Amino acid sequence: MSETTEPGSPRVGGTVLGSTDPRRLWEWYRDVFAPGLTRDGAEDGGPVRHLRLGGTYVVFEARDDVGRKSVEPGRVLVNFEVTDIREMERRLDAQLNPRWIRPVETVDEHVLLGTLEDPDGNYVQLCDTTADGTPA
């Protein structure tokens, strides 16, 4: 995708994921996207945790106005650009056994996509634009 904003336009600073169990959700995202990370990003054990990924934040916040599971998980997909999506798929299958909503597949000659479900039922999309598009 090409950038279409003008200088000085707003940019997405982060994504907030409200949860009844933000620590569980934070741990899952940490295991998926930052498996070597040990610090949890919470201030003094407070209710808000975060991960800084690719120059933006994913924030995990305790909320009492959300259910334990998302009722419309396809409404908003958080998309993460990754490298070596096939290796990531193998690691996730071995370590987390996630529910794949859309298995990793070739979208065009340079893009592989896959969508999985996080513990709260949100859909998380993985996109690899560094791939050659050859199925593994």
JSON list of C-alpha atoms in Angstrom, two decimals:
[
{"chain": "A", "resi": 1, "resn": "MET", "atom": "CA", "xyz": [0.00, 0.00, 0.00]},
{"chain": "A", "resi": 2, "resn": "SER", "atom": "CA", "xyz": [1.19, 3.47, -0.69]},
{"chain": "A", "resi": 3, "resn": "GLU", "atom": "CA", "xyz": [1.03, 6.23, 1.86]},
{"chain": "A", "resi": 4, "resn": "THR", "atom": "CA", "xyz": [-1.67, 8.76, 1.09]},
{"chain": "A", "resi": 5, "resn": "THR", "atom": "CA", "xyz": [-1.49, 11.18, 4.01]},
{"chain": "A", "resi": 6, "resn": "GLU", "atom": "CA", "xyz": [-0.11, 14.66, 3.96]},
{"chain": "A", "resi": 7, "resn": "PRO", "atom": "CA", "xyz": [2.65, 15.79, 6.32]},
{"chain": "A", "resi": 8, "resn": "GLY", "atom": "CA", "xyz": [1.13, 16.80, 9.65]},
{"chain": "A", "resi": 9, "resn": "SER", "atom": "CA", "xyz": [-1.79, 14.40, 9.28]},
{"chain": "A", "resi": 10, "resn": "PRO", "atom": "CA", "xyz": [-2.72, 12.25, 12.27]},
{"chain": "A", "resi": 11, "resn": "ARG", "atom": "CA", "xyz": [-1.09, 8.85, 12.56]},
{"chain": "A", "resi": 12, "resn": "VAL", "atom": "CA", "xyz": [-2.20, 5.78, 14.44]},
{"chain": "A", "resi": 13, "resn": "GLY", "atom": "CA", "xyz": [-0.36, 5.92, 17.73]},
{"chain": "A", "resi": 14, "resn": "GLY", "atom": "CA", "xyz": [-1.47, 2.52, 18.94]},
{"chain": "A", "resi": 15, "resn": "THR", "atom": "CA", "xyz": [-4.28, 0.09, 19.49]},
{"chain": "A", "resi": 16, "resn": "VAL", "atom": "CA", "xyz": [-6.08, -0.48, 22.79]},
{"chain": "A", "resi": 17, "resn": "LEU", "atom": "CA", "xyz": [-7.51, -3.94, 23.42]},
{"chain": "A", "resi": 18, "resn": "GLY", "atom": "CA", "xyz": [-10.03, -3.90, 26.25]},
{"chain": "A", "resi": 19, "resn": "SER", "atom": "CA", "xyz": [-10.30, -7.18, 28.13]},
{"chain": "A", "resi": 20, "resn": "THR", "atom": "CA", "xyz": [-11.67, -8.79, 31.24]},
{"chain": "A", "resi": 21, "resn": "ASP", "atom": "CA", "xyz": [-8.24, -10.40, 31.61]},
{"chain": "A", "resi": 22, "resn": "PRO", "atom": "CA", "xyz": [-5.61, -8.05, 30.15]},
{"chain": "A", "resi": 23, "resn": "ARG", "atom": "CA", "xyz": [-2.68, -9.96, 31.64]},
{"chain": "A", "resi": 24, "resn": "ARG", "atom": "CA", "xyz": [-3.72, -13.18, 29.84]},
{"chain": "A", "resi": 25, "resn": "LEU", "atom": "CA", "xyz": [-4.18, -11.23, 26.61]},
{"chain": "A", "resi": 26, "resn": "TRP", "atom": "CA", "xyz": [-0.86, -9.42, 27.02]},
{"chain": "A", "resi": 27, "resn": "GLU", "atom": "CA", "xyz": [0.92, -12.74, 27.62]},
{"chain": "A", "resi": 28, "resn": "TRP", "atom": "CA", "xyz": [-0.58, -14.22, 24.46]},
{"chain": "A", "resi": 29, "resn": "TYR", "atom": "CA", "xyz": [0.47, -11.24, 22.29]},
{"chain": "A", "resi": 30, "resn": "ARG", "atom": "CA", "xyz": [3.90, -11.26, 23.92]},
{"chain": "A", "resi": 31, "resn": "ASP", "atom": "CA", "xyz": [4.29, -14.97, 23.15]},
{"chain": "A", "resi": 32, "resn": "VAL", "atom": "CA", "xyz": [3.21, -14.39, 19.54]},
{"chain": "A", "resi": 33, "resn": "PHE", "atom": "CA", "xyz": [5.08, -11.19, 18.69]},
{"chain": "A", "resi": 34, "resn": "ALA", "atom": "CA", "xyz": [7.82, -10.71, 21.30]},
{"chain": "A", "resi": 35, "resn": "PRO", "atom": "CA", "xyz": [8.60, -14.17, 22.74]},
{"chain": "A", "resi": 36, "resn": "GLY", "atom": "CA", "xyz": [11.90, -13.05, 24.30]},
{"chain": "A", "resi": 37, "resn": "LEU", "atom": "CA", "xyz": [10.33, -10.20, 26.27]},
{"chain": "A", "resi": 38, "resn": "THR", "atom": "CA", "xyz": [10.24, -10.65, 30.03]},
{"chain": "A", "resi": 39, "resn": "ARG", "atom": "CA", "xyz": [9.07, -7.24, 31.29]},
{"chain": "A", "resi": 40, "resn": "ASP", "atom": "CA", "xyz": [5.33, -6.84, 31.09]},
{"chain": "A", "resi": 41, "resn": "GLY", "atom": "CA", "xyz": [4.99, -3.09, 30.52]},
{"chain": "A", "resi": 42, "resn": "ALA", "atom": "CA", "xyz": [2.64, -2.62, 33.48]},
{"chain": "A", "resi": 43, "resn": "GLU", "atom": "CA", "xyz": [3.38, 0.18, 35.89]},
{"chain": "A", "resi": 44, "resn": "ASP", "atom": "CA", "xyz": [3.58, -1.23, 39.44]},
{"chain": "A", "resi": 45, "resn": "GLY", "atom": "CA", "xyz": [1.36, -4.17, 38.50]},
{"chain": "A", "resi": 46, "resn": "GLY", "atom": "CA", "xyz": [-1.47, -1.85, 37.42]},
{"chain": "A", "resi": 47, "resn": "PRO", "atom": "CA", "xyz": [-4.33, -2.80, 35.13]},
{"chain": "A", "resi": 48, "resn": "VAL", "atom": "CA", "xyz": [-2.74, -1.53, 31.90]},
{"chain": "A", "resi": 49, "resn": "ARG", "atom": "CA", "xyz": [-0.04, -3.43, 30.03]},
{"chain": "A", "resi": 50, "resn": "HIS", "atom": "CA", "xyz": [1.48, -2.71, 26.64]},
{"chain": "A", "resi": 51, "resn": "LEU", "atom": "CA", "xyz": [3.82, -3.94, 23.96]},
{"chain": "A", "resi": 52, "resn": "ARG", "atom": "CA", "xyz": [5.76, -1.64, 21.66]},
{"chain": "A", "resi": 53, "resn": "LEU", "atom": "CA", "xyz": [5.77, -3.31, 18.27]},
{"chain": "A", "resi": 54, "resn": "GLY", "atom": "CA", "xyz": [7.13, -1.71, 15.12]},
{"chain": "A", "resi": 55, "resn": "GLY", "atom": "CA", "xyz": [7.09, 1.82, 16.49]},
{"chain": "A", "resi": 56, "resn": "THR", "atom": "CA", "xyz": [3.53, 1.74, 17.80]},
{"chain": "A", "resi": 57, "resn": "TYR", "atom": "CA", "xyz": [1.86, 0.47, 20.95]},
{"chain": "A", "resi": 58, "resn": "VAL", "atom": "CA", "xyz": [-0.59, -2.32, 21.59]},
{"chain": "A", "resi": 59, "resn": "VAL", "atom": "CA", "xyz": [-2.21, -1.58, 24.95]},
{"chain": "A", "resi": 60, "resn": "PHE", "atom": "CA", "xyz": [-4.08, -4.18, 27.03]},
{"chain": "A", "resi": 61, "resn": "GLU", "atom": "CA", "xyz": [-6.55, -2.55, 29.38]},
{"chain": "A", "resi": 62, "resn": "ALA", "atom": "CA", "xyz": [-8.86, -3.96, 32.04]},
{"chain": "A", "resi": 63, "resn": "ARG", "atom": "CA", "xyz": [-12.42, -3.05, 31.08]},
{"chain": "A", "resi": 64, "resn": "ASP", "atom": "CA", "xyz": [-15.75, -3.78, 32.71]},
{"chain": "A", "resi": 65, "resn": "ASP", "atom": "CA", "xyz": [-17.76, -2.76, 29.64]},
{"chain": "A", "resi": 66, "resn": "VAL", "atom": "CA", "xyz": [-16.63, -5.71, 27.48]},
{"chain": "A", "resi": 67, "resn": "GLY", "atom": "CA", "xyz": [-17.45, -9.41, 27.65]},
{"chain": "A", "resi": 68, "resn": "ARG", "atom": "CA", "xyz": [-14.95, -12.21, 28.00]},
{"chain": "A", "resi": 69, "resn": "LYS", "atom": "CA", "xyz": [-15.24, -13.02, 24.27]},
{"chain": "A", "resi": 70, "resn": "SER", "atom": "CA", "xyz": [-15.66, -10.68, 21.32]},
{"chain": "A", "resi": 71, "resn": "VAL", "atom": "CA", "xyz": [-19.17, -10.94, 19.82]},
{"chain": "A", "resi": 72, "resn": "GLU", "atom": "CA", "xyz": [-18.17, -9.50, 16.42]},
{"chain": "A", "resi": 73, "resn": "PRO", "atom": "CA", "xyz": [-14.53, -10.52, 16.01]},
{"chain": "A", "resi": 74, "resn": "GLY", "atom": "CA", "xyz": [-14.38, -9.64, 12.32]},
{"chain": "A", "resi": 75, "resn": "ARG", "atom": "CA", "xyz": [-15.43, -6.02, 12.85]},
{"chain": "A", "resi": 76, "resn": "VAL", "atom": "CA", "xyz": [-11.87, -4.85, 13.54]},
{"chain": "A", "resi": 77, "resn": "LEU", "atom": "CA", "xyz": [-8.78, -6.82, 12.59]},
{"chain": "A", "resi": 78, "resn": "VAL", "atom": "CA", "xyz": [-5.44, -5.83, 14.02]},
{"chain": "A", "resi": 79, "resn": "ASN", "atom": "CA", "xyz": [-2.97, -6.43, 11.19]},
{"chain": "A", "resi": 80, "resn": "PHE", "atom": "CA", "xyz": [0.67, -7.18, 11.95]},
{"chain": "A", "resi": 81, "resn": "GLU", "atom": "CA", "xyz": [3.35, -7.15, 9.26]},
{"chain": "A", "resi": 82, "resn": "VAL", "atom": "CA", "xyz": [5.74, -10.01, 9.91]},
{"chain": "A", "resi": 83, "resn": "THR", "atom": "CA", "xyz": [8.70, -11.62, 8.21]},
{"chain": "A", "resi": 84, "resn": "ASP", "atom": "CA", "xyz": [8.85, -15.36, 7.60]},
{"chain": "A", "resi": 85, "resn": "ILE", "atom": "CA", "xyz": [5.16, -16.00, 8.23]},
{"chain": "A", "resi": 86, "resn": "ARG", "atom": "CA", "xyz": [5.61, -19.72, 7.57]},
{"chain": "A", "resi": 87, "resn": "GLU", "atom": "CA", "xyz": [8.15, -20.06, 10.40]},
{"chain": "A", "resi": 88, "resn": "MET", "atom": "CA", "xyz": [5.88, -18.02, 12.66]},
{"chain": "A", "resi": 89, "resn": "GLU", "atom": "CA", "xyz": [2.95, -20.29, 11.75]},
{"chain": "A", "resi": 90, "resn": "ARG", "atom": "CA", "xyz": [5.00, -23.39, 12.69]},
{"chain": "A", "resi": 91, "resn": "ARG", "atom": "CA", "xyz": [6.12, -21.84, 15.99]},
{"chain": "A", "resi": 92, "resn": "LEU", "atom": "CA", "xyz": [2.61, -20.75, 16.93]},
{"chain": "A", "resi": 93, "resn": "ASP", "atom": "CA", "xyz": [1.11, -24.13, 16.04]},
{"chain": "A", "resi": 94, "resn": "ALA", "atom": "CA", "xyz": [3.72, -25.90, 18.17]},
{"chain": "A", "resi": 95, "resn": "GLN", "atom": "CA", "xyz": [3.61, -23.55, 21.16]},
{"chain": "A", "resi": 96, "resn": "LEU", "atom": "CA", "xyz": [0.10, -22.06, 21.31]},
{"chain": "A", "resi": 97, "resn": "ASN", "atom": "CA", "xyz": [-2.10, -24.24, 19.09]},
{"chain": "A", "resi": 98, "resn": "PRO", "atom": "CA", "xyz": [-4.09, -21.18, 17.97]},
{"chain": "A", "resi": 99, "resn": "ARG", "atom": "CA", "xyz": [-7.40, -21.25, 16.15]},
{"chain": "A", "resi": 100, "resn": "TRP", "atom": "CA", "xyz": [-6.69, -20.20, 12.55]},
{"chain": "A", "resi": 101, "resn": "ILE", "atom": "CA", "xyz": [-9.64, -18.32, 11.06]},
{"chain": "A", "resi": 102, "resn": "ARG", "atom": "CA", "xyz": [-7.85, -18.07, 7.72]},
{"chain": "A", "resi": 103, "resn": "PRO", "atom": "CA", "xyz": [-4.88, -20.38, 7.23]},
{"chain": "A", "resi": 104, "resn": "VAL", "atom": "CA", "xyz": [-1.70, -18.77, 5.93]},
{"chain": "A", "resi": 105, "resn": "GLU", "atom": "CA", "xyz": [-2.14, -18.51, 2.18]},
{"chain": "A", "resi": 106, "resn": "THR", "atom": "CA", "xyz": [-0.78, -16.71, -0.83]},
{"chain": "A", "resi": 107, "resn": "VAL", "atom": "CA", "xyz": [-2.79, -13.62, -1.72]},
{"chain": "A", "resi": 108, "resn": "ASP", "atom": "CA", "xyz": [-0.61, -12.54, -4.61]},
{"chain": "A", "resi": 109, "resn": "GLU", "atom": "CA", "xyz": [2.94, -13.23, -5.72]},
{"chain": "A", "resi": 110, "resn": "HIS", "atom": "CA", "xyz": [4.43, -11.12, -2.90]},
{"chain": "A", "resi": 111, "resn": "VAL", "atom": "CA", "xyz": [1.89, -11.35, -0.07]},
{"chain": "A", "resi": 112, "resn": "LEU", "atom": "CA", "xyz": [1.01, -14.12, 2.36]},
{"chain": "A", "resi": 113, "resn": "LEU", "atom": "CA", "xyz": [-1.84, -13.63, 4.85]},
{"chain": "A", "resi": 114, "resn": "GLY", "atom": "CA", "xyz": [-3.19, -15.59, 7.76]},
{"chain": "A", "resi": 115, "resn": "THR", "atom": "CA", "xyz": [-5.75, -14.76, 10.44]},
{"chain": "A", "resi": 116, "resn": "LEU", "atom": "CA", "xyz": [-5.90, -16.27, 13.91]},
{"chain": "A", "resi": 117, "resn": "GLU", "atom": "CA", "xyz": [-7.99, -15.73, 17.01]},
{"chain": "A", "resi": 118, "resn": "ASP", "atom": "CA", "xyz": [-6.60, -14.31, 20.25]},
{"chain": "A", "resi": 119, "resn": "PRO", "atom": "CA", "xyz": [-7.80, -15.55, 23.67]},
{"chain": "A", "resi": 120, "resn": "ASP", "atom": "CA", "xyz": [-10.57, -12.92, 23.77]},
{"chain": "A", "resi": 121, "resn": "GLY", "atom": "CA", "xyz": [-11.87, -13.97, 20.35]},
{"chain": "A", "resi": 122, "resn": "ASN", "atom": "CA", "xyz": [-10.45, -10.99, 18.43]},
{"chain": "A", "resi": 123, "resn": "TYR", "atom": "CA", "xyz": [-9.16, -11.69, 14.95]},
{"chain": "A", "resi": 124, "resn": "VAL", "atom": "CA", "xyz": [-5.45, -11.01, 14.44]},
{"chain": "A", "resi": 125, "resn": "GLN", "atom": "CA", "xyz": [-4.17, -10.85, 10.88]},
{"chain": "A", "resi": 126, "resn": "LEU", "atom": "CA", "xyz": [-0.58, -11.65, 9.93]},
{"chain": "A", "resi": 127, "resn": "CYS", "atom": "CA", "xyz": [0.79, -10.26, 6.68]},
{"chain": "A", "resi": 128, "resn": "ASP", "atom": "CA", "xyz": [4.14, -11.11, 5.11]},
{"chain": "A", "resi": 129, "resn": "THR", "atom": "CA", "xyz": [5.08, -8.93, 2.16]},
{"chain": "A", "resi": 130, "resn": "THR", "atom": "CA", "xyz": [8.66, -10.22, 2.08]},
{"chain": "A", "resi": 131, "resn": "ALA", "atom": "CA", "xyz": [7.60, -13.66, 0.88]},
{"chain": "A", "resi": 132, "resn": "ASP", "atom": "CA", "xyz": [7.94, -14.92, -2.66]},
{"chain": "A", "resi": 133, "resn": "GLY", "atom": "CA", "xyz": [4.37, -16.26, -2.55]},
{"chain": "A", "resi": 134, "resn": "THR", "atom": "CA", "xyz": [5.44, -19.86, -3.00]},
{"chain": "A", "resi": 135, "resn": "PRO", "atom": "CA", "xyz": [3.31, -22.16, -0.84]},
{"chain": "A", "resi": 136, "resn": "ALA", "atom": "CA", "xyz": [5.29, -24.11, 1.76]}
]
